[in-house]
């Protein structure tokens, strides 16, 4: 008996995003992630399993809600770009907990960019100052346009100020975002980029304790969406900014290892984002506060994203069937199945 597993290739994912519309996908994903964050207690949670090397990291990100199990394979290699390769690539799987059989295999390089942007914008919806219309994006690489469009669609951002140490990245980003209803302002420094911005996204890639923003450049009343600090020894913000901020995280046991908060004492107070969304913890307290979403990316976001893609398969037909589970008619006759093929 053939037991086929739906597979969403890069080509099908691209078609699926075009069919639905990128801003709709981002909005739908934010809603799906938010719904899963509200039922946080139902999920198995563990810090992701990381294999570090001098060049980067390879990670497995598993979770389960008791009915469906999911995991993502993802890498982070900041030096890849110089070799013409992506910093981040990924694929992921969903399985039925009842049988253990896979029910979806999908590319997740594009899906990770979408779900990261959706999560960032979802967090900002809860934490950013009211009426925020201008965002700075520092780091204009593969993730940047997804971030800009998510903040436009979900938070109503109308102006994006761009900065990257590589002018070519900023030009690429501005070119890709042109004509999408955003005012785009390329800037020459990070300090210039954050001028007048109520939301500051840092999304650079460098395997270092970098200081993309120093303490004295960041005023009160802003929301920082810190995305690029997501590994031990890989951070973006000066420690003093963290000390002035109310810090919101995904899953503390993982973020304390990987996030900006690795620079702080292990008991430094942080608020779990899901608690804000579920009405169990306070978000932004006042207009003058600095809120920081110390994003590292958590397995439940990938689970939500994979489930969303799965829910679109029948209506779009954008998948192919993979023969990846050996499933003999007599479950004990695996060897017979192998030999009969001769
Ligand atoms: P990328 O390599 O495509 O782009 C990174 C950009 O940052 C490059 O254009 C580079 O020139 C720029 N940059 C490096 N140092 C800089 C600096 N000091 N100031 C300004 N710009 C600088 O990488 P990407 O795929 O866009 O990913 C960006 C970061 O986001 C990575 O660190 C990645 O690990 C992280 N990430 C996090 C999540 C999450 O969920 N938190 C998800 C995906 C990616």
JSON list of C-alpha atoms in Angstrom, two decimals, residues 4 9 12-14 24 55 81 133-134 147 171 203 247 320:
[
{"chain": "A", "resi": 4, "resn": "UNK", "atom": "CA", "xyz": [1.96, 9.22, 0.38]},
{"chain": "A", "resi": 9, "resn": "UNK", "atom": "CA", "xyz": [8.49, 22.31, -2.60]},
{"chain": "A", "resi": 12, "resn": "UNK", "atom": "CA", "xyz": [4.88, 25.25, -4.78]},
{"chain": "A", "resi": 13, "resn": "UNK", "atom": "CA", "xyz": [5.48, 27.51, -1.75]},
{"chain": "A", "resi": 14, "resn": "UNK", "atom": "CA", "xyz": [6.20, 30.43, -4.07]},
{"chain": "A", "resi": 24, "resn": "UNK", "atom": "CA", "xyz": [-2.62, 38.05, 3.46]},
{"chain": "A", "resi": 55, "resn": "UNK", "atom": "CA", "xyz": [30.84, 28.75, 10.81]},
{"chain": "A", "resi": 81, "resn": "UNK", "atom": "CA", "xyz": [26.48, 35.03, 2.06]},
{"chain": "A", "resi": 133, "resn": "UNK", "atom": "CA", "xyz": [3.80, 54.54, 11.72]},
{"chain": "A", "resi": 134, "resn": "UNK", "atom": "CA", "xyz": [7.58, 54.57, 11.16]},
{"chain": "A", "resi": 147, "resn": "UNK", "atom": "CA", "xyz": [9.48, 42.24, 8.03]},
{"chain": "A", "resi": 171, "resn": "UNK", "atom": "CA", "xyz": [19.28, 49.05, -2.61]},
{"chain": "A", "resi": 203, "resn": "UNK", "atom": "CA", "xyz": [17.93, 41.87, 11.80]},
{"chain": "A", "resi": 247, "resn": "UNK", "atom": "CA", "xyz": [11.90, 42.55, 27.78]},
{"chain": "A", "resi": 320, "resn": "UNK", "atom": "CA", "xyz": [3.01, 16.77, -4.60]}
]
